[in-house]
Amino acid sequence: MELVIEDLSKTYPGGTRALRGVSLKIPTGMFGLLGPNGAGKSTLMRTIATLQEPDAGSIRLGDIDVLRDKDGVRRVLGYLPQEFGLYPNLSAEVVLDHFATLKGITRSRERARVVSALLEQTNLADVRKVNVGGFSGGMKQRLGIAIALLGDPKLVIVDEPTAGLDPTERHRFLNLLSEVGENIVVILSTHIVEDVRELCSNVAIIARGAVRQQGAPDELIAAIQGKIWRLRTTRDALPDLQQRHRVISTRLIAGRPEIRVFADASPGEGFAAVEPDLEDVYFHQVSAAEAA
Ligand code: ADP
């Protein structure tokens, strides 16, 4: 099953153009949607999840016309929104059982089996009786993904799932996600390049409401091979360097700034060529979008 988005646009009342003609082809497997805050990721995710309407464009999931057949989409959709509330005084098991009923799993035997399997899969079986009010951020996200996986979805959307998780919880969550997504479409929306790098066979970079680039991470990296240069510098020299070069990122290394510059040939003395990574691809696209 393939998700095909064509020329999707959305302007909010007040004039913010959140989506400007977004087109994407998303095959089965893990797909990373990378973009900075405000890029339009949540708007796109909520539109695919049938929670809001675009102004123009179309979305197809296999044979389903997503914008027309909302019930059809909802039957095969699992959605983990950026923020979601859970009744704090209910246990994980009761919460999941409740959502399973809503999802139409009405036979109690089957429901108990499904709930139990999902609690195992998300590593929550030991805490099934614990009230979710006492859960850590990572446990809540894992329960969120358990809810999203109810009813064998064909399309799973997770919106900024690792924000606020500590490194251990983050790894656990990403591992869980990687087990989910081989035969279904999983869209991971995030501004964290690391989340995408290890997990996703395809990525799209979105900035200011438009898709800047789409492809396999390796291809995107190959396209900027030989064009990323680094320079160790001082804080005082930064403004001048920023004026003269296309600085795509600045990071601190042992307290000193190191800039990365995009250029076809060496930008000058002191610059060294670097082996680019997905972060360079991302910063290159985001800075180009901001400069436009
Ligand atoms: P992201 O998820 O990438 O951070 P969003 O889709 O949330 O991006 O937002 C894209 C742009 O649309 C931002 O400028 C945001 O402020 C604006 N926006 C999002 N939701 C609304 C809304 N309900 N009303 C008005 N503007 C909105």
Short mmCIF file of C-alpha atoms and ligand atoms in Angstrom, two decimals:
data_model
loop_
_atom_site.label_atom_id
_atom_site.label_comp_id
_atom_site.label_asym_id
_atom_site.label_seq_id
_atom_site.Cartn_x
_atom_site.Cartn_y
_atom_site.Cartn_z
CA MET A 1 0.00 0.00 0.00
CA GLU A 2 1.27 3.44 -0.94
CA LEU A 3 0.34 6.87 0.36
CA VAL A 4 0.26 9.45 -2.40
CA ILE A 5 -0.08 13.13 -1.55
CA GLU A 6 -0.55 15.62 -4.37
CA ASP A 7 -0.32 19.38 -4.29
CA LEU A 8 -1.65 19.79 -0.77
CA SER A 9 -2.12 23.38 0.41
CA LYS A 10 -3.36 24.92 3.61
CA THR A 11 -3.53 28.55 4.74
CA TYR A 12 -4.79 29.15 8.27
CA PRO A 13 -7.18 31.97 9.09
CA GLY A 14 -4.80 34.83 9.84
CA GLY A 15 -2.74 34.07 6.75
CA THR A 16 -0.10 31.50 7.76
CA ARG A 17 0.64 29.35 4.73
CA ALA A 18 1.35 26.07 6.52
CA LEU A 19 1.42 23.89 3.37
CA ARG A 20 2.38 25.15 -0.09
CA GLY A 21 1.69 22.49 -2.68
CA VAL A 22 3.10 19.45 -0.87
CA SER A 23 3.48 16.31 -2.99
CA LEU A 24 4.92 13.06 -1.61
CA LYS A 25 4.93 9.38 -2.50
CA ILE A 26 5.30 7.26 0.61
CA PRO A 27 5.87 3.51 0.20
CA THR A 28 5.53 0.84 2.89
CA GLY A 29 8.20 0.91 5.57
CA MET A 30 9.46 3.68 7.82
CA PHE A 31 9.26 7.13 6.32
CA GLY A 32 10.90 10.10 8.05
CA LEU A 33 9.35 13.53 7.71
CA LEU A 34 12.04 15.95 8.84
CA GLY A 35 11.53 19.64 9.36
CA PRO A 36 12.14 22.44 11.85
CA ASN A 37 9.42 23.73 14.16
CA GLY A 38 6.75 25.52 12.19
CA ALA A 39 7.59 23.70 8.92
CA GLY A 40 4.06 22.32 8.58
CA LYS A 41 4.63 18.75 9.76
CA SER A 42 1.73 18.59 12.23
CA THR A 43 -0.60 20.25 9.74
CA LEU A 44 0.33 17.58 7.19
CA MET A 45 0.01 14.73 9.72
CA ARG A 46 -3.37 15.93 10.99
CA THR A 47 -4.63 16.27 7.42
CA ILE A 48 -3.58 12.72 6.55
CA ALA A 49 -5.18 11.55 9.80
CA THR A 50 -8.49 13.16 8.65
CA LEU A 51 -8.53 15.59 11.58
CA GLN A 52 -8.46 18.72 9.44
CA GLU A 53 -9.18 19.78 5.87
CA PRO A 54 -6.70 21.18 3.36
CA ASP A 55 -7.65 24.05 1.03
CA ALA A 56 -6.57 22.10 -2.04
CA GLY A 57 -4.89 18.88 -3.12
CA SER A 58 -5.50 15.16 -2.79
CA ILE A 59 -4.37 12.22 -0.67
CA ARG A 60 -4.71 8.57 -1.62
CA LEU A 61 -3.91 5.57 0.58
CA GLY A 62 -3.99 2.54 -1.72
CA ASP A 63 -7.53 2.69 -3.10
CA ILE A 64 -8.85 5.03 -0.44
CA ASP A 65 -9.50 8.68 -1.25
CA VAL A 66 -8.42 10.01 2.16
CA LEU A 67 -10.16 13.39 1.97
CA ARG A 68 -13.51 11.86 0.92
CA ASP A 69 -13.63 8.50 2.68
CA LYS A 70 -12.68 9.49 6.22
CA ASP A 71 -14.24 6.41 7.81
CA GLY A 72 -12.31 4.22 5.41
CA VAL A 73 -9.05 5.83 6.50
CA ARG A 74 -9.87 5.73 10.19
CA ARG A 75 -10.42 1.97 10.00
CA VAL A 76 -6.82 1.43 8.90
CA LEU A 77 -5.13 4.32 10.70
CA GLY A 78 -3.10 4.41 13.89
CA TYR A 79 -2.21 7.92 15.01
CA LEU A 80 0.05 9.01 17.85
CA PRO A 81 -0.40 12.77 18.11
CA GLN A 82 2.19 15.15 19.50
CA GLU A 83 0.20 15.59 22.67
CA PHE A 84 -2.50 13.36 24.02
CA GLY A 85 -4.31 13.14 27.33
CA LEU A 86 -4.89 9.95 29.27
CA TYR A 87 -7.11 9.57 32.33
CA PRO A 88 -4.46 9.54 35.07
CA ASN A 89 -6.46 7.35 37.44
CA LEU A 90 -6.88 4.44 35.06
CA SER A 91 -4.39 1.63 34.61
CA ALA A 92 -2.57 1.00 31.33
CA GLU A 93 -4.62 -2.13 30.81
CA VAL A 94 -7.95 -0.39 31.35
CA VAL A 95 -6.97 2.49 29.06
CA LEU A 96 -5.94 0.13 26.27
CA ASP A 97 -9.06 -2.00 26.74
CA HIS A 98 -11.18 1.14 26.47
CA PHE A 99 -9.54 2.21 23.21
CA ALA A 100 -9.84 -1.34 21.86
CA THR A 101 -13.60 -1.14 22.40
CA LEU A 102 -13.71 2.20 20.59
CA LYS A 103 -11.76 0.62 17.74
CA GLY A 104 -14.57 -1.91 17.36
CA ILE A 105 -13.01 -4.94 19.05
CA THR A 106 -16.22 -5.76 20.87
CA ARG A 107 -15.74 -9.43 21.78
CA SER A 108 -14.21 -9.44 25.24
CA ARG A 109 -12.11 -12.59 24.73
CA GLU A 110 -10.51 -11.19 21.61
CA ARG A 111 -10.05 -7.80 23.24
CA ALA A 112 -8.25 -9.32 26.22
CA ARG A 113 -5.93 -11.20 23.85
CA VAL A 114 -5.15 -8.10 21.77
CA VAL A 115 -4.60 -5.88 24.83
CA SER A 116 -2.31 -8.41 26.42
CA ALA A 117 -0.25 -8.87 23.23
CA LEU A 118 0.18 -5.11 22.77
CA LEU A 119 1.22 -4.62 26.41
CA GLU A 120 3.87 -7.29 25.86
CA GLN A 121 5.02 -5.76 22.58
CA THR A 122 5.40 -2.30 24.10
CA ASN A 123 7.12 -3.63 27.21
CA LEU A 124 4.32 -2.51 29.52
CA ALA A 125 3.11 -5.91 30.69
CA ASP A 126 4.74 -5.53 34.10
CA VAL A 127 3.05 -2.21 34.74
CA ARG A 128 -0.34 -3.09 33.27
CA LYS A 129 -2.06 -2.46 36.64
CA VAL A 130 -0.27 0.83 37.32
CA ASN A 131 -2.23 4.06 36.87
CA VAL A 132 -0.96 5.95 33.86
CA GLY A 133 -0.76 9.17 35.93
CA GLY A 134 2.42 7.70 37.41
CA PHE A 135 3.98 6.82 34.05
CA SER A 136 7.23 8.37 32.77
CA GLY A 137 7.27 10.16 29.42
CA GLY A 138 8.65 7.08 27.69
CA MET A 139 6.02 4.78 29.19
CA LYS A 140 3.26 7.15 28.09
CA GLN A 141 4.64 7.20 24.54
CA ARG A 142 4.81 3.40 24.49
CA LEU A 143 1.21 3.22 25.65
CA GLY A 144 0.40 5.75 22.92
CA ILE A 145 1.93 3.50 20.30
CA ALA A 146 0.04 0.50 21.73
CA ILE A 147 -3.17 2.47 21.26
CA ALA A 148 -2.13 3.43 17.73
CA LEU A 149 -1.47 -0.23 16.88
CA LEU A 150 -4.94 -1.45 17.88
CA GLY A 151 -6.84 -3.02 15.02
CA ASP A 152 -3.84 -3.81 12.80
CA PRO A 153 -3.43 -0.44 11.10
CA LYS A 154 -2.04 -0.16 7.56
CA LEU A 155 -0.91 3.41 8.17
CA VAL A 156 0.72 4.57 11.40
CA ILE A 157 1.54 8.23 12.01
CA VAL A 158 3.72 9.34 14.90
CA ASP A 159 4.20 13.07 15.42
CA GLU A 160 7.37 14.19 17.27
CA PRO A 161 7.33 11.08 19.47
CA THR A 162 10.74 11.41 21.12
CA ALA A 163 10.52 15.04 22.27
CA GLY A 164 11.16 15.09 25.99
CA LEU A 165 12.36 11.48 26.28
CA ASP A 166 15.68 10.67 27.90
CA PRO A 167 18.21 8.76 25.72
CA THR A 168 17.33 5.32 27.11
CA GLU A 169 13.61 5.84 26.65
CA ARG A 170 14.22 7.29 23.22
CA HIS A 171 16.15 4.22 22.08
CA ARG A 172 13.55 1.91 23.45
CA PHE A 173 10.80 3.80 21.67
CA LEU A 174 12.66 3.87 18.33
CA ASN A 175 13.40 0.15 18.58
CA LEU A 176 9.75 -0.52 19.15
CA LEU A 177 8.84 1.58 16.15
CA SER A 178 11.34 -0.23 13.92
CA GLU A 179 9.63 -3.53 14.72
CA VAL A 180 6.27 -2.15 13.72
CA GLY A 181 7.04 -0.86 10.30
CA GLU A 182 7.95 -3.33 7.60
CA ASN A 183 4.75 -4.14 5.81
CA ILE A 184 2.76 -1.06 6.64
CA VAL A 185 3.32 2.66 6.06
CA VAL A 186 4.83 4.32 9.13
CA ILE A 187 5.41 8.07 9.07
CA LEU A 188 7.72 9.45 11.70
CA SER A 189 7.51 13.22 11.89
CA THR A 190 10.34 14.89 13.76
CA HIS A 191 12.89 17.69 13.89
CA ILE A 192 15.49 15.28 15.29
CA VAL A 193 17.72 14.02 12.48
CA GLU A 194 19.10 11.19 14.59
CA ASP A 195 15.63 9.66 14.97
CA VAL A 196 15.36 9.34 11.22
CA ARG A 197 18.90 8.36 10.34
CA GLU A 198 18.87 4.95 11.93
CA LEU A 199 15.30 4.04 11.18
CA CYS A 200 13.99 5.32 7.91
CA SER A 201 14.59 3.95 4.42
CA ASN A 202 13.04 7.09 2.93
CA VAL A 203 12.91 10.65 4.12
CA ALA A 204 11.49 13.97 3.08
CA ILE A 205 12.73 17.32 4.28
CA ILE A 206 10.05 19.93 4.69
CA ALA A 207 10.61 23.61 5.46
CA ARG A 208 8.27 26.59 5.33
CA GLY A 209 5.40 24.45 4.11
CA ALA A 210 7.19 22.93 1.12
CA VAL A 211 9.02 19.67 0.45
CA ARG A 212 12.65 20.54 -0.19
CA GLN A 213 13.96 17.06 -0.94
CA GLN A 214 12.88 13.44 -0.82
CA GLY A 215 14.74 10.15 -1.16
CA ALA A 216 16.83 7.50 0.54
CA PRO A 217 19.22 8.99 3.14
CA ASP A 218 22.24 7.60 1.29
CA GLU A 219 21.19 9.25 -1.99
CA LEU A 220 20.60 12.59 -0.32
CA ILE A 221 24.00 12.40 1.34
CA ALA A 222 25.70 11.40 -1.92
CA ALA A 223 24.23 14.48 -3.61
CA ILE A 224 26.22 16.83 -1.35
CA GLN A 225 29.40 14.76 -1.33
CA GLY A 226 32.44 17.04 -1.66
CA LYS A 227 30.41 20.17 -0.98
CA ILE A 228 30.54 20.45 2.80
CA TRP A 229 33.49 22.19 4.42
CA ARG A 230 34.33 22.83 8.01
CA LEU A 231 36.31 25.49 9.77
CA ARG A 232 37.27 25.87 13.40
CA THR A 233 36.94 29.52 14.23
CA THR A 234 36.29 32.05 16.96
CA ARG A 235 33.10 33.77 18.04
CA ASP A 236 34.41 37.12 16.87
CA ALA A 237 35.01 35.88 13.33
CA LEU A 238 31.52 34.36 12.96
CA PRO A 239 29.54 37.35 11.64
CA ASP A 240 32.04 37.98 8.85
CA LEU A 241 32.17 34.29 7.87
CA GLN A 242 28.39 34.18 7.81
CA GLN A 243 28.34 37.12 5.42
CA ARG A 244 30.88 35.65 3.06
CA HIS A 245 29.86 31.99 2.96
CA ARG A 246 26.78 29.79 2.96
CA VAL A 247 27.10 28.66 6.56
CA ILE A 248 24.62 25.81 7.07
CA SER A 249 25.36 25.08 10.71
CA THR A 250 27.45 26.12 13.67
CA ARG A 251 28.32 23.79 16.48
CA LEU A 252 30.50 24.11 19.52
CA ILE A 253 33.40 21.73 19.88
CA ALA A 254 35.11 21.96 23.25
CA GLY A 255 33.65 25.44 23.60
CA ARG A 256 34.89 26.70 20.23
CA PRO A 257 32.62 27.23 17.24
CA GLU A 258 32.99 25.07 14.17
CA ILE A 259 31.08 26.13 11.11
CA ARG A 260 30.00 24.00 8.19
CA VAL A 261 29.78 25.67 4.82
CA PHE A 262 28.10 24.51 1.61
CA ALA A 263 30.27 25.25 -1.45
CA ASP A 264 31.17 23.52 -4.73
CA ALA A 265 34.88 24.10 -4.14
CA SER A 266 37.02 24.90 -1.12
CA PRO A 267 35.82 28.21 0.36
CA GLY A 268 39.34 29.22 1.36
CA GLU A 269 42.29 28.68 3.61
CA GLY A 270 41.73 26.67 6.74
CA PHE A 271 38.62 24.92 5.44
CA ALA A 272 38.67 21.12 5.40
CA ALA A 273 36.39 18.86 3.37
CA VAL A 274 34.11 16.68 5.49
CA GLU A 275 32.29 13.44 4.86
CA PRO A 276 28.70 14.74 4.87
CA ASP A 277 25.95 13.13 6.93
CA LEU A 278 22.16 13.41 7.00
CA GLU A 279 22.38 16.36 9.38
CA ASP A 280 24.34 18.30 6.74
CA VAL A 281 21.66 17.49 4.17
CA TYR A 282 19.01 18.70 6.58
CA PHE A 283 20.76 21.94 7.58
CA HIS A 284 21.64 22.67 3.97
CA GLN A 285 17.97 22.40 2.95
CA VAL A 286 16.61 24.28 5.96
CA SER A 287 19.08 27.14 5.61
CA ALA A 288 18.38 27.36 1.87
CA ALA A 289 14.62 27.54 2.60
CA GLU A 290 15.17 30.27 5.17
CA ALA A 291 17.34 32.28 2.81
CA ALA A 292 14.79 32.08 0.00
P1 ADP B 1 5.34 21.80 12.71
O1 ADP B 1 4.52 20.63 13.15
O2 ADP B 1 6.31 21.47 11.64
O3 ADP B 1 5.99 22.51 13.87
P2 ADP B 1 2.79 23.10 12.22
O4 ADP B 1 2.03 22.37 11.17
O5 ADP B 1 2.38 22.90 13.63
O6 ADP B 1 4.36 22.87 12.02
O7 ADP B 1 2.66 24.68 11.92
C1 ADP B 1 2.95 25.24 10.64
C2 ADP B 1 2.62 26.72 10.71
O8 ADP B 1 1.21 26.90 10.84
C3 ADP B 1 3.24 27.45 11.89
O9 ADP B 1 3.59 28.75 11.48
C4 ADP B 1 2.13 27.49 12.91
O10 ADP B 1 2.27 28.60 13.78
C5 ADP B 1 0.90 27.61 12.03
N1 ADP B 1 -0.29 26.96 12.64
C6 ADP B 1 -0.39 25.67 13.04
N2 ADP B 1 -1.63 25.40 13.51
C7 ADP B 1 -2.34 26.57 13.39
C8 ADP B 1 -3.70 26.96 13.69
N3 ADP B 1 -4.58 26.07 14.19
N4 ADP B 1 -4.05 28.22 13.43
C9 ADP B 1 -3.18 29.12 12.90
N5 ADP B 1 -1.90 28.83 12.60
C10 ADP B 1 -1.48 27.57 12.84
#
